PDB file of C-alpha atoms in Angstrom:
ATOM      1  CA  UNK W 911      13.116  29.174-222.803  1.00  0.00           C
ATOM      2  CA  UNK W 912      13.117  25.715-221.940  1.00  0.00           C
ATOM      3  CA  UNK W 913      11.347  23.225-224.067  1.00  0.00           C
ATOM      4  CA  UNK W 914       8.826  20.559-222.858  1.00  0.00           C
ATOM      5  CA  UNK W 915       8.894  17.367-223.582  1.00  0.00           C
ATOM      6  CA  UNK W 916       6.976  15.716-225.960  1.00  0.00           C
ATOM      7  CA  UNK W 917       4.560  12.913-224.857  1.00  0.00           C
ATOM      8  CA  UNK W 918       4.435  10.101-227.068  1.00  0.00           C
ATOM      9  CA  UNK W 919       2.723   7.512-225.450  1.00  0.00           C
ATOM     10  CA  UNK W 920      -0.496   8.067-223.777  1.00  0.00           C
ATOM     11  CA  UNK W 921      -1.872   6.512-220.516  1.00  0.00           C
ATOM     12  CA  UNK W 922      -4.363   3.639-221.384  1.00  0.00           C
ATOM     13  CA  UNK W 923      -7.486   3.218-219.985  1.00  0.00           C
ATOM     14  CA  UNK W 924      -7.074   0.714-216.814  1.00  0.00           C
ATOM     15  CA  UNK W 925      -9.571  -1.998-216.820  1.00  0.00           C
ATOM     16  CA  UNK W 926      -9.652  -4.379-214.097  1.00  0.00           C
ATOM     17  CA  UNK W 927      -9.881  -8.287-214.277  1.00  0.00           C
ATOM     18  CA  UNK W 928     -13.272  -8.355-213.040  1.00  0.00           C
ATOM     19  CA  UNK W 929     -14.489  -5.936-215.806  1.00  0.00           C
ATOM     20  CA  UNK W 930     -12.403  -8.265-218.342  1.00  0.00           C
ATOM     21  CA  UNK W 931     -14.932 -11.187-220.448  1.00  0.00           C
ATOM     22  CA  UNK W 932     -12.972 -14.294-220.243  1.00  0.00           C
ATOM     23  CA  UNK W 933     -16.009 -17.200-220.248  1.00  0.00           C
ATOM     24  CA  UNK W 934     -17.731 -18.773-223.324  1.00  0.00           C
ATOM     25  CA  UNK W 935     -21.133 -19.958-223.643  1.00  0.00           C
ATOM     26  CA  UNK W 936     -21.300 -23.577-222.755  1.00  0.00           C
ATOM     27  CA  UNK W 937     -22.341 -24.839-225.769  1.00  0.00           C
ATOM     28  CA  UNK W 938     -23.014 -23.639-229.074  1.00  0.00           C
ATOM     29  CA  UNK W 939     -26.110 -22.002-230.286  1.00  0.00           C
ATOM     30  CA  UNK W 940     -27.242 -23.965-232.229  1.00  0.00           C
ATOM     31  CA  UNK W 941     -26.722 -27.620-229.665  1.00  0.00           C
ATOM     32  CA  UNK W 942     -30.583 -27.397-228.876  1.00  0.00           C
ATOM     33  CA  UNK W 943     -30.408 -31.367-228.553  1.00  0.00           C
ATOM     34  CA  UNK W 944     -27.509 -31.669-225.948  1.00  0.00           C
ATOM     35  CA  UNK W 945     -30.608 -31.544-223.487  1.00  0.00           C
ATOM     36  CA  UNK W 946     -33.399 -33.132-224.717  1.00  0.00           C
ATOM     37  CA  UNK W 947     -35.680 -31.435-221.986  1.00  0.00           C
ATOM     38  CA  UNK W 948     -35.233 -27.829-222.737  1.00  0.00           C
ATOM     39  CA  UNK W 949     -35.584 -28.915-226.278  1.00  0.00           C
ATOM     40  CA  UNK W 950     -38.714 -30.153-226.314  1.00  0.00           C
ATOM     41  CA  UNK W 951     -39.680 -27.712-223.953  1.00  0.00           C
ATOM     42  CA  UNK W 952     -38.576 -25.077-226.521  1.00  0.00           C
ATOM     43  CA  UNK W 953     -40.075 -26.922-229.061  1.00  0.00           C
ATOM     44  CA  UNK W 954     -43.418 -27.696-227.911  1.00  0.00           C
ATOM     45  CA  UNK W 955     -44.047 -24.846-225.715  1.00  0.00           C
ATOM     46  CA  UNK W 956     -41.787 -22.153-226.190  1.00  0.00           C
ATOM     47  CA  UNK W 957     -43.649 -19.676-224.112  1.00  0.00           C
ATOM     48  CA  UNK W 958     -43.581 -21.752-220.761  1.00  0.00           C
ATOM     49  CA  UNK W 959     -39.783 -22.270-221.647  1.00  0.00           C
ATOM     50  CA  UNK W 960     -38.959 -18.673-221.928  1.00  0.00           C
ATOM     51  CA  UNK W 961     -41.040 -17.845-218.983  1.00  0.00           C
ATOM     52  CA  UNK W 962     -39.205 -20.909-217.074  1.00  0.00           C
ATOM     53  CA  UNK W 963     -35.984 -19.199-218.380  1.00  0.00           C
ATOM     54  CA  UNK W 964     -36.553 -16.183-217.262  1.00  0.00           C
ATOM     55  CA  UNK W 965     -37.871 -16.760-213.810  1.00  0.00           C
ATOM     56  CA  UNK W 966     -34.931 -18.788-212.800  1.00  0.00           C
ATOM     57  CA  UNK W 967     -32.331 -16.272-213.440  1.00  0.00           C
ATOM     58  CA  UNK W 968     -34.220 -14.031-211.385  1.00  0.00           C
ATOM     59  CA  UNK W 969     -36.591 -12.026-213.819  1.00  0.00           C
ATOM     60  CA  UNK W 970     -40.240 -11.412-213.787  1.00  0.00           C
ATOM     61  CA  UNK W 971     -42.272 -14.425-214.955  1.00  0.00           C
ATOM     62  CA  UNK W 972     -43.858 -12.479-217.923  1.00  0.00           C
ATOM     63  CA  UNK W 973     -40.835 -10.822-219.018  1.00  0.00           C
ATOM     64  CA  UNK W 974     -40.949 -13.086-222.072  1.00  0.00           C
ATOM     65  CA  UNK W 975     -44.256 -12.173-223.040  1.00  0.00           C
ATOM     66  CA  UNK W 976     -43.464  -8.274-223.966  1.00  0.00           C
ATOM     67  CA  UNK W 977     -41.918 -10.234-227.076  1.00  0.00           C
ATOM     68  CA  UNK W 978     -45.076 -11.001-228.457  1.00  0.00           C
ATOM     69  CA  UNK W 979     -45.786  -7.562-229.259  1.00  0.00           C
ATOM     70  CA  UNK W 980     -43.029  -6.202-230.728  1.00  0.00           C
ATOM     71  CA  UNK W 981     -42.848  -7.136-234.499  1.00  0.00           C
ATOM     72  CA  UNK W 982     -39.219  -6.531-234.909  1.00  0.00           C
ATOM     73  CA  UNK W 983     -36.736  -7.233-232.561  1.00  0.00           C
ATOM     74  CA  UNK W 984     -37.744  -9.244-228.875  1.00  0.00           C
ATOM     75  CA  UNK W 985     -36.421  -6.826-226.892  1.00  0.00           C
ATOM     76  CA  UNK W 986     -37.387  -8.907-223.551  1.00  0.00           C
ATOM     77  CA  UNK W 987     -35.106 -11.264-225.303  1.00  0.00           C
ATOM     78  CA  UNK W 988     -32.470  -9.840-225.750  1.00  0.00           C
ATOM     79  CA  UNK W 989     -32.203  -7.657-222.639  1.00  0.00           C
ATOM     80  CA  UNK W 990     -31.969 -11.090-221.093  1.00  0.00           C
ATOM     81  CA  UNK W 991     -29.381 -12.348-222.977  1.00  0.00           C
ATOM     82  CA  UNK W 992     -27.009  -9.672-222.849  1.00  0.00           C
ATOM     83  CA  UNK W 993     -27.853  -9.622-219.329  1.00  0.00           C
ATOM     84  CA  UNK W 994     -26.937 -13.076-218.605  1.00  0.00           C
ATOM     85  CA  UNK W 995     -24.112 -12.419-221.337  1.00  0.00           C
ATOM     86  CA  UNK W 996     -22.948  -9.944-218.687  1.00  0.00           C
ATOM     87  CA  UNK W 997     -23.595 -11.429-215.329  1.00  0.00           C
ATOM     88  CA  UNK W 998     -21.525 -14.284-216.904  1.00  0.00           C
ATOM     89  CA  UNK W 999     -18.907 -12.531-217.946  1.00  0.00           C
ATOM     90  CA  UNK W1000     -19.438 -14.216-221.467  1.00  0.00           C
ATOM     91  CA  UNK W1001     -17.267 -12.918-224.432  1.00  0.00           C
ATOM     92  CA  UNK W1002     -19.651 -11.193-226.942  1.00  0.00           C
ATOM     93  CA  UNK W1003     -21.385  -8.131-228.548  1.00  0.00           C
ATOM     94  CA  UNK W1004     -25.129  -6.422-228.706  1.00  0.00           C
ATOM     95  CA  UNK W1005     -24.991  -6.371-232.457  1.00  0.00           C
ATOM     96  CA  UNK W1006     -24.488 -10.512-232.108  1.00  0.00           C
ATOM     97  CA  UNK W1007     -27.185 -10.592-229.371  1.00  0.00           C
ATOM     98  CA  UNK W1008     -29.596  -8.945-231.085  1.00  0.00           C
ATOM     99  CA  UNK W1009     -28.984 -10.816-234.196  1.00  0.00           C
ATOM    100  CA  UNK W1010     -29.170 -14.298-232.777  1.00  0.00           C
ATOM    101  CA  UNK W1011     -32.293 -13.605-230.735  1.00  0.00           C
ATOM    102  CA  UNK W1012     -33.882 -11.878-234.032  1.00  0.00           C
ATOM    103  CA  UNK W1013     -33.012 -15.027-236.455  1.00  0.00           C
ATOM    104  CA  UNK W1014     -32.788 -17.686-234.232  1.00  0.00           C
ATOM    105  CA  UNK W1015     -34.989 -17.163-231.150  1.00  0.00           C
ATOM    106  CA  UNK W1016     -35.563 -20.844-230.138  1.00  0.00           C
ATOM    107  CA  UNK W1017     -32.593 -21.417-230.080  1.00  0.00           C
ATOM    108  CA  UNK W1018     -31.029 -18.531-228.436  1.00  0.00           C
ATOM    109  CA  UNK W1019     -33.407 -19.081-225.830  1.00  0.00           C
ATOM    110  CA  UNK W1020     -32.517 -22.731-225.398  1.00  0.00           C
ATOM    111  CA  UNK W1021     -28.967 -21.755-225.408  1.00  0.00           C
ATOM    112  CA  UNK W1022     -29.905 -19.397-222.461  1.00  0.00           C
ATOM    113  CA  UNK W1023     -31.573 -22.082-220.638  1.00  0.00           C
ATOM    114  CA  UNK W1024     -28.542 -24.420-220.679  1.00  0.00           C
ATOM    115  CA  UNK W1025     -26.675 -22.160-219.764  1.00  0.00           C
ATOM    116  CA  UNK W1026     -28.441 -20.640-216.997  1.00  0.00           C
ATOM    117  CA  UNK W1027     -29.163 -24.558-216.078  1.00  0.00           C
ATOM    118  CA  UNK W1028     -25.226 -25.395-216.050  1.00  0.00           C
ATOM    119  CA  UNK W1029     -24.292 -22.243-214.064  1.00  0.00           C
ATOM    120  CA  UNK W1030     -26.763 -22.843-211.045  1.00  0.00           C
ATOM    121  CA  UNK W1031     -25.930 -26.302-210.656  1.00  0.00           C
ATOM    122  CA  UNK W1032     -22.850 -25.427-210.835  1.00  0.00           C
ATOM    123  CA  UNK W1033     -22.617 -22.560-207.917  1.00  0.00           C
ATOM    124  CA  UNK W1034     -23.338 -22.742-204.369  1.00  0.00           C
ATOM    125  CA  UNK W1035     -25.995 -21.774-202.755  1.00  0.00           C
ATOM    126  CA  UNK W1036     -25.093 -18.605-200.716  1.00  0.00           C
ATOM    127  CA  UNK W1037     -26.454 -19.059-196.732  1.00  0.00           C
ATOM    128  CA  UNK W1038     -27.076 -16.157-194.495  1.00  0.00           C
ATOM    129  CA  UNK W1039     -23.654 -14.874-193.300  1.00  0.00           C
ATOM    130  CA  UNK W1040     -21.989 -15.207-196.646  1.00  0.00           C
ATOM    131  CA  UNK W1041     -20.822 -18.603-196.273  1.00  0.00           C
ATOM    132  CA  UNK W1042     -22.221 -21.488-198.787  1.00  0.00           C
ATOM    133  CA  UNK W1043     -23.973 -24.739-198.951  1.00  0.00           C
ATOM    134  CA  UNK W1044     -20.862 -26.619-199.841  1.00  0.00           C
ATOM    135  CA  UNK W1045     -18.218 -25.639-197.147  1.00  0.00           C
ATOM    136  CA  UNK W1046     -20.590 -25.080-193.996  1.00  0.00           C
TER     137      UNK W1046
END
């Protein structure tokens, strides 16, 4: 009877660079000043901010707004930041998402707004036929 051999190191999962979270956030969470105009923004109308926020990276205008009636955690919040955390490729966790946009909502939403602000100016604008703004 032969005898088989024994495996002793098992095939890991394979996870592709693009899957792989290699970016930051730009600045920290709690730099609301770095730019004065989302801070005051955020600070004197946070509701037009968030709505600003959200409409630029694509969401619906009044995605913010389910916040308001949720008493414990925004969840319009956070979907969007884990979203963005995502579509950035931004190192991070739900657990950490959900705790900064519990405690510290302004300023997780300013930090989302930089960011989001820093990214688009940032990337070219795609043209019909795939090619961009920059290089046509």
């Amino acid at each position: 009877m032969a005898v088989q051999p024994v495996v002793s190191v098992q095939p890991s999962m394979f996870r592709s660079p693009a899957d792989i979270k290699s970016e930051v956030w730009s600045s920290s969470i709690f730099d609301c000043c770095d730019d004065m105009n989302i801070c005051c923004l955020g600070f004197w109308c946070p509701c037009c901010q968030r709505c600003q926020t959200s409409t630029d990276f694509g969401e619906c205008f009044c995605l913010p707004l389910l916040d308001i009636f949720i008493y414990w955690v925004p969840v319009a919040s956070l979907a969007l930041r884990s979203t963005m955390r995502e579509r950035y490729r931004i190192r991070g966790t739900m657990c950490n998402d959900c705790l900064l946009v519990t405690c510290c909502t302004p300023c997780a939403w300013c930090q989302m707004a930089r960011e989001l602000k820093l990214r688009q100016h940032h990337s070219p604008i795609k043209l019909v036929g795939g090619r961009d703004l920059l290089h046509c």
